[in-house]
Structures are given as C-alpha cells and as structure tokens.
Coordinates of C-alpha atoms and ligand atoms in Angstrom, one line a residue:
X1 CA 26.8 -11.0 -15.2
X2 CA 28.0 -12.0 -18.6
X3 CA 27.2 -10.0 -21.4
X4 CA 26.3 -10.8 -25.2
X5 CA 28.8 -11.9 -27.0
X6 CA 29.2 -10.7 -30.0
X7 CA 31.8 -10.4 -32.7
X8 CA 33.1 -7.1 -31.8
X9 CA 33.8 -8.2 -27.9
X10 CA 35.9 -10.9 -28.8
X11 CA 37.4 -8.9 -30.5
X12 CA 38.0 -6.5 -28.0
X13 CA 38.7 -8.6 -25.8
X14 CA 41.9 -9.7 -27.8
X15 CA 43.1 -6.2 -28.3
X16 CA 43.0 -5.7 -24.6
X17 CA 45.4 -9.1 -23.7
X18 CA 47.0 -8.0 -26.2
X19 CA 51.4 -7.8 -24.9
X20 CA 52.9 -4.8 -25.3
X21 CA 55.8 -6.3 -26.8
X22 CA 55.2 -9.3 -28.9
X23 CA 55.2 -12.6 -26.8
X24 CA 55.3 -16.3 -28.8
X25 CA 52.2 -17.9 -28.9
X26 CA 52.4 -21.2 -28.3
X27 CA 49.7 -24.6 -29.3
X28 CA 47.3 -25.7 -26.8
X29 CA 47.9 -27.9 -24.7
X30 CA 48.0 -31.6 -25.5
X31 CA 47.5 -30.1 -28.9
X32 CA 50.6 -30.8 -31.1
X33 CA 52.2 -29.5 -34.3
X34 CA 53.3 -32.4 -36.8
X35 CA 56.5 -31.3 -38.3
X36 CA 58.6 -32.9 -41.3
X37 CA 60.3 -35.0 -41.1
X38 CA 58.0 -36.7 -38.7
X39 CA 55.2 -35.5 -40.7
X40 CA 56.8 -38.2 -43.7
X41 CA 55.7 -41.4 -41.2
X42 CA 52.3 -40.1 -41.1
X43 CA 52.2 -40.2 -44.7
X44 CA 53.5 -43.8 -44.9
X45 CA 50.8 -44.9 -42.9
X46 CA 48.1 -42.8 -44.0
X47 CA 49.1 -44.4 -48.1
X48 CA 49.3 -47.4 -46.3
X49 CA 46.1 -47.3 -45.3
X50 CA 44.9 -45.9 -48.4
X51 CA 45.8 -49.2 -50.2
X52 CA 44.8 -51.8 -47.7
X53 CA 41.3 -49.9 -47.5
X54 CA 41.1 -49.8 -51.7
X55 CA 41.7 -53.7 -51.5
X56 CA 38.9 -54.2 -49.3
X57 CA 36.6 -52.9 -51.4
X58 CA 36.0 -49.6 -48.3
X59 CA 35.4 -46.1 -49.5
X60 CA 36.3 -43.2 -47.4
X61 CA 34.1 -40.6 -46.5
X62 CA 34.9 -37.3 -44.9
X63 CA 32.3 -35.5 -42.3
X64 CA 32.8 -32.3 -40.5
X65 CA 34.7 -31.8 -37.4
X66 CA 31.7 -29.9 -35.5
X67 CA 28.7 -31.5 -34.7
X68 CA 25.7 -30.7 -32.7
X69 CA 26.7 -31.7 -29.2
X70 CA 23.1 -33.8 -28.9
X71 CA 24.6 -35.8 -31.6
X72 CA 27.2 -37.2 -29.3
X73 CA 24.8 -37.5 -25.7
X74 CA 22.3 -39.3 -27.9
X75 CA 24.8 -41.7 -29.7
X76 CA 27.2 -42.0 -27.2
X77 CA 25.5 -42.3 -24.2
X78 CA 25.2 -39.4 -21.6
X79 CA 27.2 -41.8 -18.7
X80 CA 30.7 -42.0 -20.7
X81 CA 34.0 -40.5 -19.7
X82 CA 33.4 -38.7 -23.2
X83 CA 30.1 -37.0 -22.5
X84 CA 30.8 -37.0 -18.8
X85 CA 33.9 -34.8 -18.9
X86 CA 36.4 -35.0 -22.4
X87 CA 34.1 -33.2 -24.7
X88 CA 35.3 -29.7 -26.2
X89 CA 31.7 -28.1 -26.3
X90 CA 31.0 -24.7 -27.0
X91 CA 27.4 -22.1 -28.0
X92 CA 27.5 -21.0 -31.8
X93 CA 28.1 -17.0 -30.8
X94 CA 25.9 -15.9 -33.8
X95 CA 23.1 -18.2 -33.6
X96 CA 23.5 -19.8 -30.2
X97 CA 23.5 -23.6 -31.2
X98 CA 25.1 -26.4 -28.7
X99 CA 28.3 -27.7 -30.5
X100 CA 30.9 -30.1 -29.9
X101 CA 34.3 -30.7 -31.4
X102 CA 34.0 -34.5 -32.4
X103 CA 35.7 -37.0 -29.8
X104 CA 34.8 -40.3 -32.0
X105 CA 34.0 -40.4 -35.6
X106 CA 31.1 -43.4 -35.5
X107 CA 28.4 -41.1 -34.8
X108 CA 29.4 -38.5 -37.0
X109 CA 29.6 -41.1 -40.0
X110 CA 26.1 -42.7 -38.9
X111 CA 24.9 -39.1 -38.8
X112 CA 25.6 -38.3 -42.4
X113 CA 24.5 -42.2 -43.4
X114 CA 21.1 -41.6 -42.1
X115 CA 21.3 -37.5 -43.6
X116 CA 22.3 -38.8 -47.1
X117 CA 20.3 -42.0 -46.9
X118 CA 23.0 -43.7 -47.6
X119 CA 22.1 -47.2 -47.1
X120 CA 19.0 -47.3 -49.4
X121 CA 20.3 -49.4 -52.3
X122 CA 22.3 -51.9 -49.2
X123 CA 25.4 -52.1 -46.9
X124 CA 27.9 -49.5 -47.4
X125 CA 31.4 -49.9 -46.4
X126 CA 33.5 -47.0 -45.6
X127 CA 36.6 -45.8 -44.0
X128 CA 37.9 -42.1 -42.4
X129 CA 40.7 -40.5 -41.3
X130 CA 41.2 -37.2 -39.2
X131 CA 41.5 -35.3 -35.6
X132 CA 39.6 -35.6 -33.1
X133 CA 39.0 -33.8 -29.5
X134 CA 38.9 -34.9 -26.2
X135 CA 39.7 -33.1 -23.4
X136 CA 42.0 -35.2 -21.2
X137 CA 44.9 -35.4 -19.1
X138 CA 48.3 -34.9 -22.0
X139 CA 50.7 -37.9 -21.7
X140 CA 52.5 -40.1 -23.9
X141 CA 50.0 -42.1 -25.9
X142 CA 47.1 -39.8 -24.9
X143 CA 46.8 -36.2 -26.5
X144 CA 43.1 -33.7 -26.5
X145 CA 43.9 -33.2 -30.2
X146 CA 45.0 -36.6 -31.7
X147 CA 43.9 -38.6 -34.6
X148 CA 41.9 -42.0 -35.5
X149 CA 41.6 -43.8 -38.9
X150 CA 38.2 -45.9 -38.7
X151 CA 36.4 -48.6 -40.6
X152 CA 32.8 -48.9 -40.4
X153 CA 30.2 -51.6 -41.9
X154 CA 26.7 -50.2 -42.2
X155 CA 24.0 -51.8 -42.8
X156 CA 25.4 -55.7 -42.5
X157 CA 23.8 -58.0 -39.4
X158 CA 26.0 -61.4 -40.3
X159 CA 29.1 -61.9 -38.2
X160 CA 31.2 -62.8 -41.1
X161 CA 31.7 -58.5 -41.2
X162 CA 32.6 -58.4 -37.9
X163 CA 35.3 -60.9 -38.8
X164 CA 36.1 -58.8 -42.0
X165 CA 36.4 -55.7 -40.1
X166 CA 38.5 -58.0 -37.4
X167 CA 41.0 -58.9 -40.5
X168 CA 41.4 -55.7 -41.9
X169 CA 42.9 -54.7 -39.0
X170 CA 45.0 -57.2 -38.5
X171 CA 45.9 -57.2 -42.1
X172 CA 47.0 -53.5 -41.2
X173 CA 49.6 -54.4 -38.7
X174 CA 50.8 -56.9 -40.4
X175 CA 51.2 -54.7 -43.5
X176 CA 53.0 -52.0 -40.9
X177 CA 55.1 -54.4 -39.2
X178 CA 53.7 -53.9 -35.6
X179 CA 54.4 -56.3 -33.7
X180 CA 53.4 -57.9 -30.3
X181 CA 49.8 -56.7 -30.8
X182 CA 47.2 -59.2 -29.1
X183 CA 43.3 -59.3 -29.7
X184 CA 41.1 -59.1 -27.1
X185 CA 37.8 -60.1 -27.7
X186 CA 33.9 -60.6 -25.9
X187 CA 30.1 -60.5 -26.9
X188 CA 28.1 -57.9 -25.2
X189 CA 25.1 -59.3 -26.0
X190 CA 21.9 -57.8 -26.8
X191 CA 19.6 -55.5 -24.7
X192 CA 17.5 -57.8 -22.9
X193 CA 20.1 -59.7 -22.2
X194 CA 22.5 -57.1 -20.6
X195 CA 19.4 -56.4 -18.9
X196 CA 18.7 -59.8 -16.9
X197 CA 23.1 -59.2 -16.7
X198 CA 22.7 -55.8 -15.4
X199 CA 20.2 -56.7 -12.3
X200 CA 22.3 -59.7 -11.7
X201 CA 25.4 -57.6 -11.7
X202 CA 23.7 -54.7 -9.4
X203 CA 22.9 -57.1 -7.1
X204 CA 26.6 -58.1 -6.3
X205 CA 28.2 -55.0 -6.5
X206 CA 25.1 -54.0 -3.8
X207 CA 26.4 -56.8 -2.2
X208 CA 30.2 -56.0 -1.9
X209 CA 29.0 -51.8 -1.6
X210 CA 31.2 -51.1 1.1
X211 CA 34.5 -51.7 -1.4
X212 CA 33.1 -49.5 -4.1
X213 CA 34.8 -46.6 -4.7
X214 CA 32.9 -43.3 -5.0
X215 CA 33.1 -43.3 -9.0
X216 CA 31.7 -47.1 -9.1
X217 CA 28.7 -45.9 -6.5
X218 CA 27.7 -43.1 -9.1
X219 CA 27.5 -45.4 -11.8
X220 CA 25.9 -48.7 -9.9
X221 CA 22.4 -47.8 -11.3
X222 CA 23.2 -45.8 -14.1
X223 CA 25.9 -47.6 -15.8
X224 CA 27.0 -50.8 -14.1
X225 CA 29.3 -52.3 -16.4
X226 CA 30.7 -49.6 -16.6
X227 CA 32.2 -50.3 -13.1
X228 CA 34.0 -53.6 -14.6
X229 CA 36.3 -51.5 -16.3
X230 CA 37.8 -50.0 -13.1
X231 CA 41.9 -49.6 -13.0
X232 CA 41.2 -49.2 -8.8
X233 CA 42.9 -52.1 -7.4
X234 CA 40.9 -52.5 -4.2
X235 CA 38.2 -53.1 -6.1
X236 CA 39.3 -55.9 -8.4
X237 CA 38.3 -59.1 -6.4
X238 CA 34.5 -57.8 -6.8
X239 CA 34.9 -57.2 -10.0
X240 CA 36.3 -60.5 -10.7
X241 CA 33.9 -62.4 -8.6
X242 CA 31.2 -60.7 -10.5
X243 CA 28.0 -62.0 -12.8
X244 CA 29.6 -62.4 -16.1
X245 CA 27.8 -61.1 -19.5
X246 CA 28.8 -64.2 -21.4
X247 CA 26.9 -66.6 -19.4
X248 CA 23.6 -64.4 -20.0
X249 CA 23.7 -64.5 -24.3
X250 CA 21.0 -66.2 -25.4
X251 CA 21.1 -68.9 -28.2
X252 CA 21.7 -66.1 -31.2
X253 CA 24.0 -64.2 -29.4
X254 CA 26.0 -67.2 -29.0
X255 CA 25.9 -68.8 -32.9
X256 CA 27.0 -65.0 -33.6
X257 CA 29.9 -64.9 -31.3
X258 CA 31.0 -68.4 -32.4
X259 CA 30.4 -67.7 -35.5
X260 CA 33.0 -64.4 -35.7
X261 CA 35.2 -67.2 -33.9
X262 CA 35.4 -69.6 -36.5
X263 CA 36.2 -66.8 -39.2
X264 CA 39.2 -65.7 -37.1
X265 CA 40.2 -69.1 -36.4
X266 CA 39.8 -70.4 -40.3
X267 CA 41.8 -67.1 -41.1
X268 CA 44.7 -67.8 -38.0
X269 CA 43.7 -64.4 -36.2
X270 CA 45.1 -65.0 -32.9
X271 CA 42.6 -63.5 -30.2
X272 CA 41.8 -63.8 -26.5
X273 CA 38.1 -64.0 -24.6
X274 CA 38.2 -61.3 -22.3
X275 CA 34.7 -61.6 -20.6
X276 CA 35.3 -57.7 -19.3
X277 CA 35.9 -55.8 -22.0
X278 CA 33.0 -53.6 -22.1
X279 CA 34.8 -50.5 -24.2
X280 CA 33.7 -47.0 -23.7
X281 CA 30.6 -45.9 -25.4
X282 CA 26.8 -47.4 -24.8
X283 CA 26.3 -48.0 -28.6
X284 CA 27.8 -51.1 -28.8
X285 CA 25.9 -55.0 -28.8
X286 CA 27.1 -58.2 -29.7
X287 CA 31.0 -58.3 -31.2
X288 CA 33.5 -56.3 -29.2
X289 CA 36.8 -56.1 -29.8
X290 CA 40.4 -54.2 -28.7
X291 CA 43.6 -54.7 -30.3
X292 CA 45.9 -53.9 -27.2
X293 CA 49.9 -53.9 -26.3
X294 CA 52.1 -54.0 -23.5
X295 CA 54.7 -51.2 -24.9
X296 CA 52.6 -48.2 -24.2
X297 CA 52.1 -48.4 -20.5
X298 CA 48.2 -47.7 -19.6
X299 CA 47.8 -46.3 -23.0
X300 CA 48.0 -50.1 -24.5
X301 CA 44.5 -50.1 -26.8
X302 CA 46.1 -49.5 -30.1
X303 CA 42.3 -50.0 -31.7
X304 CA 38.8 -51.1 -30.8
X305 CA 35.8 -51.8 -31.9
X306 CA 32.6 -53.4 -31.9
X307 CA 28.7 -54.0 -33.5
X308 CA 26.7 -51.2 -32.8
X309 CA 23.0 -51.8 -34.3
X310 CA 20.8 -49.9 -32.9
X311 CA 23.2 -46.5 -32.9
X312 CA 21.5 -45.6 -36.5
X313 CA 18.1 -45.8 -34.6
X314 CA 18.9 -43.7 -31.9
X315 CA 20.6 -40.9 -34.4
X316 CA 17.4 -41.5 -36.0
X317 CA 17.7 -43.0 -39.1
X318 CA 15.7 -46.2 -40.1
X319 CA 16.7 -49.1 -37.9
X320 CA 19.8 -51.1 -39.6
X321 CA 22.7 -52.6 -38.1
X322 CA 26.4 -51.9 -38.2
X323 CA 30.1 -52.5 -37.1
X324 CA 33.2 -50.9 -36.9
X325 CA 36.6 -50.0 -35.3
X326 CA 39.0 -47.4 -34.4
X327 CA 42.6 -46.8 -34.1
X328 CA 44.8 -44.5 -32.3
X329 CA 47.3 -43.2 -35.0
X330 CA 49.8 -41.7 -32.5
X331 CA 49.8 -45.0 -30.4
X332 CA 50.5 -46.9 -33.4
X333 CA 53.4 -44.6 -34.7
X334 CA 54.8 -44.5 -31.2
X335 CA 54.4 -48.5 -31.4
X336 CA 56.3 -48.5 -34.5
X337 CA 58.8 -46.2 -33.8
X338 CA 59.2 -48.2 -29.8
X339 CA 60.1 -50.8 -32.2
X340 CA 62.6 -49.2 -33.9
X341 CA 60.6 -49.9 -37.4
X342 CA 59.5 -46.7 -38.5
X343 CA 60.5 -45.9 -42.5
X344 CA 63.4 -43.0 -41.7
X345 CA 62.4 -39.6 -44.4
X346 CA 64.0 -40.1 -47.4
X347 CA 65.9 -36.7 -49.0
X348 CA 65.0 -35.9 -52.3
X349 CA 66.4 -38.1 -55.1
X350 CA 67.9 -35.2 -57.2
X351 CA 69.5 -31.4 -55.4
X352 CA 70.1 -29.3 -58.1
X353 CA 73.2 -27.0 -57.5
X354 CA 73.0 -23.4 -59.7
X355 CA 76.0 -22.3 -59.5
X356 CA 75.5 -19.1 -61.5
X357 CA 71.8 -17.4 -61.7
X358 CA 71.7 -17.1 -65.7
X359 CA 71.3 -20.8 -66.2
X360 CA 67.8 -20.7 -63.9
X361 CA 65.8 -20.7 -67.5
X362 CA 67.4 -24.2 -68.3
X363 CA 67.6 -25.8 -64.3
X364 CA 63.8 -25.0 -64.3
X365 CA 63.2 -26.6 -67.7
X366 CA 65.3 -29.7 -67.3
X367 CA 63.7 -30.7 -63.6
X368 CA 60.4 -30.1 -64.2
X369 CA 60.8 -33.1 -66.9
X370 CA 62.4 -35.2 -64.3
X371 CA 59.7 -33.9 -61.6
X372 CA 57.4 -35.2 -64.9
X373 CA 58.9 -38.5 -65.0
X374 CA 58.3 -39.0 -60.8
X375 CA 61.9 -38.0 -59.7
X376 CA 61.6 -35.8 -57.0
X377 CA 64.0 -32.8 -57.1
X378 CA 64.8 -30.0 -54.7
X379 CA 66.4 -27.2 -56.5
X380 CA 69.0 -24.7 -54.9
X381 CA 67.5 -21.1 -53.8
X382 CA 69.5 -18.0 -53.7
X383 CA 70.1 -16.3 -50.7
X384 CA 69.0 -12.9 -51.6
X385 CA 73.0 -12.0 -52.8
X386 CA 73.7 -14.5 -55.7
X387 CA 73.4 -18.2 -55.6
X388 CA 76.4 -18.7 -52.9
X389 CA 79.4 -20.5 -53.3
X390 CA 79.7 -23.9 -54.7
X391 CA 81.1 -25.2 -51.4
X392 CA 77.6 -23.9 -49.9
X393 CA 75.2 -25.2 -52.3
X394 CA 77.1 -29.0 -51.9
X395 CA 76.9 -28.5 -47.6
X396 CA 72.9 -27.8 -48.6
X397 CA 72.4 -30.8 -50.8
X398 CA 74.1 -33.0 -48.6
X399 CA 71.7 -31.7 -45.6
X400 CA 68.6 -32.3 -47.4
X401 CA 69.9 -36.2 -48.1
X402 CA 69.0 -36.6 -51.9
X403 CA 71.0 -39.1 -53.9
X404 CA 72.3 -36.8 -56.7
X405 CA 73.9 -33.7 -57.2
X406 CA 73.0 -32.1 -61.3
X407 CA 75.3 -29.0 -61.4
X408 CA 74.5 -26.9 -63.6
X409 CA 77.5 -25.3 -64.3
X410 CA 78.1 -22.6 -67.3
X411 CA 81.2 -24.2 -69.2
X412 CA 78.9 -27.5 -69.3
X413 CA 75.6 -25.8 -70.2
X414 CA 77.8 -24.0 -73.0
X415 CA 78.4 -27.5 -73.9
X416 CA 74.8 -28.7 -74.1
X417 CA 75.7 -30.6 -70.6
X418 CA 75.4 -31.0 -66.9
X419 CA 77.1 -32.8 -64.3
X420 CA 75.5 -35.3 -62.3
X421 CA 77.3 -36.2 -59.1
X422 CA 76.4 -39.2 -56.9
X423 CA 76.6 -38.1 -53.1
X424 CA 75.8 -41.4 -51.5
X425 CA 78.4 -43.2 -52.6
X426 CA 81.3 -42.1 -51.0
X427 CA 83.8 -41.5 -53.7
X428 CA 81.3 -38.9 -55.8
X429 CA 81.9 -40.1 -58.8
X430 CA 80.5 -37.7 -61.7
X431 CA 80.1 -37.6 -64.8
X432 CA 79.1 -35.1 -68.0
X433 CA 75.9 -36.2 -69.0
X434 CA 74.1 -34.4 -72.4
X435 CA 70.6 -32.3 -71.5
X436 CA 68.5 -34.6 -73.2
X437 CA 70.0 -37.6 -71.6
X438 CA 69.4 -36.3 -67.8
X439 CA 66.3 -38.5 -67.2
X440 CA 67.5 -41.8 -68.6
X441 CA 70.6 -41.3 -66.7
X442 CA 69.4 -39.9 -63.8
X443 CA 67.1 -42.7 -63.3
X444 CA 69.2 -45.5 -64.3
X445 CA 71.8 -44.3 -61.6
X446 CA 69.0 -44.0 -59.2
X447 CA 68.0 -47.1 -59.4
X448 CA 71.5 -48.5 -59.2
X449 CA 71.4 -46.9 -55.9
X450 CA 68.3 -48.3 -55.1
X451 CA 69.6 -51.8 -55.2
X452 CA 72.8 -51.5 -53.1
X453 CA 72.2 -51.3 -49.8
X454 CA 70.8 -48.5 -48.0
X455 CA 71.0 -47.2 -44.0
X456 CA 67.5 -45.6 -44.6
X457 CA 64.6 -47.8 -45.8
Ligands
ATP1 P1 41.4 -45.2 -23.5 O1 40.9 -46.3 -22.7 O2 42.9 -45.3 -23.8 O3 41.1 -43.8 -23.1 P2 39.2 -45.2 -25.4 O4 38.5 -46.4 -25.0 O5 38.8 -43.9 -24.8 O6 40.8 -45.4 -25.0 P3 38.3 -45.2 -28.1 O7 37.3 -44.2 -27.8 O8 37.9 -46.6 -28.2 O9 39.4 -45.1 -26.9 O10 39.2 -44.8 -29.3 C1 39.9 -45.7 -30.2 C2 41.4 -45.4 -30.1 O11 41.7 -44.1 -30.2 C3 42.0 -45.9 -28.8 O12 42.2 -47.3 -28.8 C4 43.3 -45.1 -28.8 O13 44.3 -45.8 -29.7 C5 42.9 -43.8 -29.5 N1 42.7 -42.8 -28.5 C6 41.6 -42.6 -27.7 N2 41.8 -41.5 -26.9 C7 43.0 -41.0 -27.3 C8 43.7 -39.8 -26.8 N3 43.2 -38.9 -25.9 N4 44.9 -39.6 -27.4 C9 45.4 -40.4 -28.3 N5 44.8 -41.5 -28.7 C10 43.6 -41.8 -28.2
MG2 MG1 39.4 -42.7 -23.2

C-alpha cells in the first residue's frame, strides 16, 4: 500500500537515505552539466541563431517546461515512441494533476497560441530554444535531457512557408559551417488520403504477416506507417515492396508538394524524395522534412520538420494551419566539432595583474571604463594572503588566454601610469601607457592583434 504523499514524507524520506558521511551526488543520468569552456560554443550558436531568426522576421517565444501530460497524448498521438515509453510524467503531490516534462516543443507553443489567441490579427512566426525530456537509452548524439531550437509558422496554409521554414534552416548551416548535411524530403498527404494509403498498406503488411516483427504487429492497425520506419533488417524487403503514400496524394496535395519543390529548387536547396519518411509524431500532413548526416551513426537527423494543420484543432484552438521544424542542438555541436569547425573559447582580451592591494580603488575604476567601452577584462583576485607574487599573477593571466596584461604597479600609478604588456606576441613587448590613455591604447593594440593571425578563431 502506498501512502499520501505529502510534503513532509518526502521529506522524510530524504533524511532517512540520507549517508552518514557525505557521499557526491552526482546528475542523472543522460542528464549533463554544460561547463565553460564548452558552455562558450553554445553561446555561439545560440547568438547565431538569434541573428539569423531577427533576419527572418521570427520572434521567439518562451513556454513552460511542464505541461499537462494530456497536452502531449492529445497532440502527439497516443502510438509514438514519445507517448508510448520516453515521457518523464509525474502527479502534482499537492493537487494531484497529470504532468509531463516536455519531450517536443510544437505542442507546447500551439498550446499557448490557442491560450493567448495568438493568431487573431494573422500568421505569427516564432522561434524557441530550451531543454527538453525524454526518457531514452544515453549515447552519443542521444541524451533524456538535451536541447532543440525550433521554428514554427502558424497560421499560414501556402507552401511557399514550408519552403521558408526549409531555407531558414539551411541558411543556419550554412551560416554555422556544417557541412555534409542532406535534405530529405516527402508529402504525407492529407487524412483521407493516408486513409485509402493506410488500408492499402494494411493489406500488404497482412499479406507478408509472418515477417513482421512483434513491434510492427502491435502497430499494424493502430499505427501502420509507423511500421515503415523500422531499423529491423528482416523486415526491409516488405517495407520496400510496400504501397507508397505518394502515389495516393490527390491533385492539391500534389500542386503543394511541387510547389515547396520549385521554391527549393529556384533557391538551389539541394534535397532528396524519400517516399518513407514518415517522422515521429501523428500531427503532421502534407510537407515533411529531415535534414540528416552520415557522421553521427544512427543518431544522423540533425533536424526535422513538417506541416502540421490540424494540431491547433486537436489542442483545441480554432482550426488554422501551421509548419515547423526542430533541431537537435547537441547533434549539431557534435557535427561541428566532428568537423573540426567549432569557434575555440576565446580568453579575456585584458588580465589585470595588481601587484599590491592599495591600487584596487584605481584597477576597479580604470576597467570598468574599458568593460564600458566592450573590452572584456578579467581582473586578478587575491588569494586570501595578499595579491601573490608577480610571477603568479603572470602564470594566471596566461592560463585564462586574454591578449593583454595592464599591471598596475605602484611606481607607475605614482606616475599617473600603467603598464600594458602584450602576452600573445611572443616577445611581450610593453609599454607605459598614461591612465587616461588605457582605452585608446588598449583597443588600438587589440585590434592590431586582431588582424595578425590567430591559432583560435
Ligand atoms: P530520433 O529518430 O533520432 O529519435 P526523433 O524523430 O525522435 O529523432 P524529433 O522528435 O524529430 O526527433 O526531434 C528533433 C530533433 O531533436 C532530432 O532530429 C534530434 O536532432 C533531436 N533529438 C531528438 N531526440 C533526442 C535525444 N534524445 N537526444 C538528443 N537529441 C535529440
Ligand atoms: Mg526519438
């Protein structure tokens, strides 16, 4: 029998694990820190991002991490690996609602589009980033905390968004160097006609039952196509032989997909038809699309997509239609970084070395103008006896990698001047540079640095 719980049993119930002598705690599982300076390429991308999204006119929009779970059965579909088995789901202990820790971040942004009727005065474009939950096996590529960036039309039925949506993406990887990315691309249709597909496709697989596997027999009547996108080898002349959903589309379905096609030819997006990409959730009709690679092994989708235009109904919000993608941000980092492409962390561009506590009042005063004027600046801390030796302070300001040394030394500050020491260059050169000159100088010698040639980019 389980009992009630309640605030103070948790808490109980943490007192009692608790180790007698203080053990490390450690993350979840397949839950990871980000650290500097890793923590520095995330940023890249993230402002990277930020710009690209600005230039195409998308606004970002920001919705909670916890949802009701019924958001996610209703919008995703209750047959999906996510529903199925990956979803972090708990009760509300004080007031005993369902809950789920968001695996996808569509039908959390359609939620709050219908909540905030958001699409009353037209179409809104809009873009998010953050973590999201799934509860699968950890490997490279594939974590239970990891993170997505998505763009998301709503509220636009022409396929020239679809082929916007298609282009911002592959604006992004051009913008972020990625390379050997291919496009993979398929109508699914519309519901009818997935429907005359889906009896068609029923009927072969009943035909061919005796090579389905046990997962593909589960799913022959609830989720067919489901079965297309099996990874079981035995089962792949079947699939291949199968009914295909392309040769069902009706006349609109068809000026829609060609229509995305001509866009993404006019614009030179390279792309291939792959008749059995199906992706992962039931909300999607029409456009479907995956931007995949060969580099991750089977974690290769870097990014998909698709139209989903009846998803708003089903959340229930007033019928409208909609597109939009997602991508992996680890996979993409760990594409970049395969590569060999990712921006190393830049140090600081100023460490400034105190080599005697009394001339704090004047370090703080003279950095925070150059922090002022953009410079970044890390200044020396104390170690709890005195500032340490000179020899220490230079070993720290080396470590932390920044371009200049400013010593602030106490014959120089008696003089109304510090040093500024290059500690890139090799030969150190210094010079005595007057306190109301540190900026100009500071910057004019970074940027001489800036132009020579540097390991780090
Ligand atoms: P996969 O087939 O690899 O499981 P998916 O179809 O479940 O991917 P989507 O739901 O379409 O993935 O999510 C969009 C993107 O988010 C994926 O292309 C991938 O880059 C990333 N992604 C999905 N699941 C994970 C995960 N567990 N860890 C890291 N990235 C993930
Ligand atoms: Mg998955």
């Amino acid at each position: 029998m389980t009992s009630e719980p309640t605030q103070n049993n948790v808490a109980e119930t943490v007192k009692s694990s608790k180790p007698t002598k203080a053990q490390a705690l450690t993350a979840v599982k397949g839950m990871n820190d980000l650290l500097p300076p890793a923590s520095a390429q995330w940023e890249w991308l993230e402002d990277k991002v930020r710009g690209l999204m600005a230039r195409h006119a998308y606004r970002n929009l920001r919705t909670p991490i916890v949802e009701p779970t019924a958001l996610f059965v209703r919008g995703l579909g209750e047959v999906t690996d996510i529903v199925e088995k990956e979803m972090y789901s708990f009760e509300d202990r004080l007031n005993g609602e369902q809950l789920t820790l968001r695996p996808e971040s569509t039908a959390g942004v359609v939620r709050a589009v219908v909540e905030h009727n958001m699409l009353y005065d037209g179409g809104k474009r809009l873009y998010y980033m953050g973590p999201m939950f799934r509860h699968e096996r950890p490997q490279r590529g594939r974590y239970r905390q990891f993170h997505q960036i998505g763009a998301e039309a709503l509220g636009f039925p022409g396929a020239e968004v679809d082929a916007e949506l298609i282009l911002l993406a592959a604006t992004l990887w051009q913008e972020l160097g990625l390379q050997d990315v291919r496009l993979e691309l398929n109508s699914l249709g519309q519901p009818d006609e997935r429907a005359a597909h889906r009896t068609a496709l029923i009927a072969h697989l009943q035909a061919h039952a005796d090579v389905l596997d046990e997962e593909a027999k589960r799913r022959l009547y609830s989720n067919p196509l489901r079965i297309l996108d099996t990874k079981n080898p035995s089962m792949q002349a079947v699939v291949e032989a199968a009914p295909k959903l392309i040769d069902f589309l009706g006349d609109a379905s068809l000026a829609h997909f060609n229509a995305v096609k001509a866009i993404l030819d006019a614009s030179g997006v390279a792309y291939r038809i792959n008749p059995r990409l199906v992706r992962g959730m039931d909300y999607y009709n029409l456009t479907v699309f995956e931007f995949v690679t060969d580099r991750l092994g089977s974690q290769g989708t870097i990014c998909g997509g698709g139209r989903y235009d009846y998803l708003i109904e089903q959340v229930g919000g007033k019928p409208a239609p909609a597109v939009g993608w997602a991508l992996g941000v680890e996979r993409v980092l760990e594409l970049l970084k395969d590569q060999g492409t990712l921006p190393e962390a830049v140090g600081p561009d100023v460490y400034a070395i105190v080599p005697d506590a009394a001339a704090l009042p004047v370090v703080f005063q003279t950095i925070q103008i150059l922090r002022a004027h953009g410079m970044s600046v890390q200044m020396h801390a104390g170690s709890g006896e005195g500032m340490g030796s000179m020899k220490s302070q230079f070993k720290k300001a080396d470590v932390s990698g920044a371009q200049l040394a400013l010593i602030f030394g106490g014959d120089e500050l008696a003089r109304g001047e510090v040093t500024l020491k290059s500690l890139r260059d090799g030969a150190g050169a210094q010079e005595a540079v007057p306190l109301a000159d540190v900026p100009t100088r500071v910057a004019a010698k970074l940027s001489q640095g800036a132009s020579q040639p540097q390991s780090s980019a």
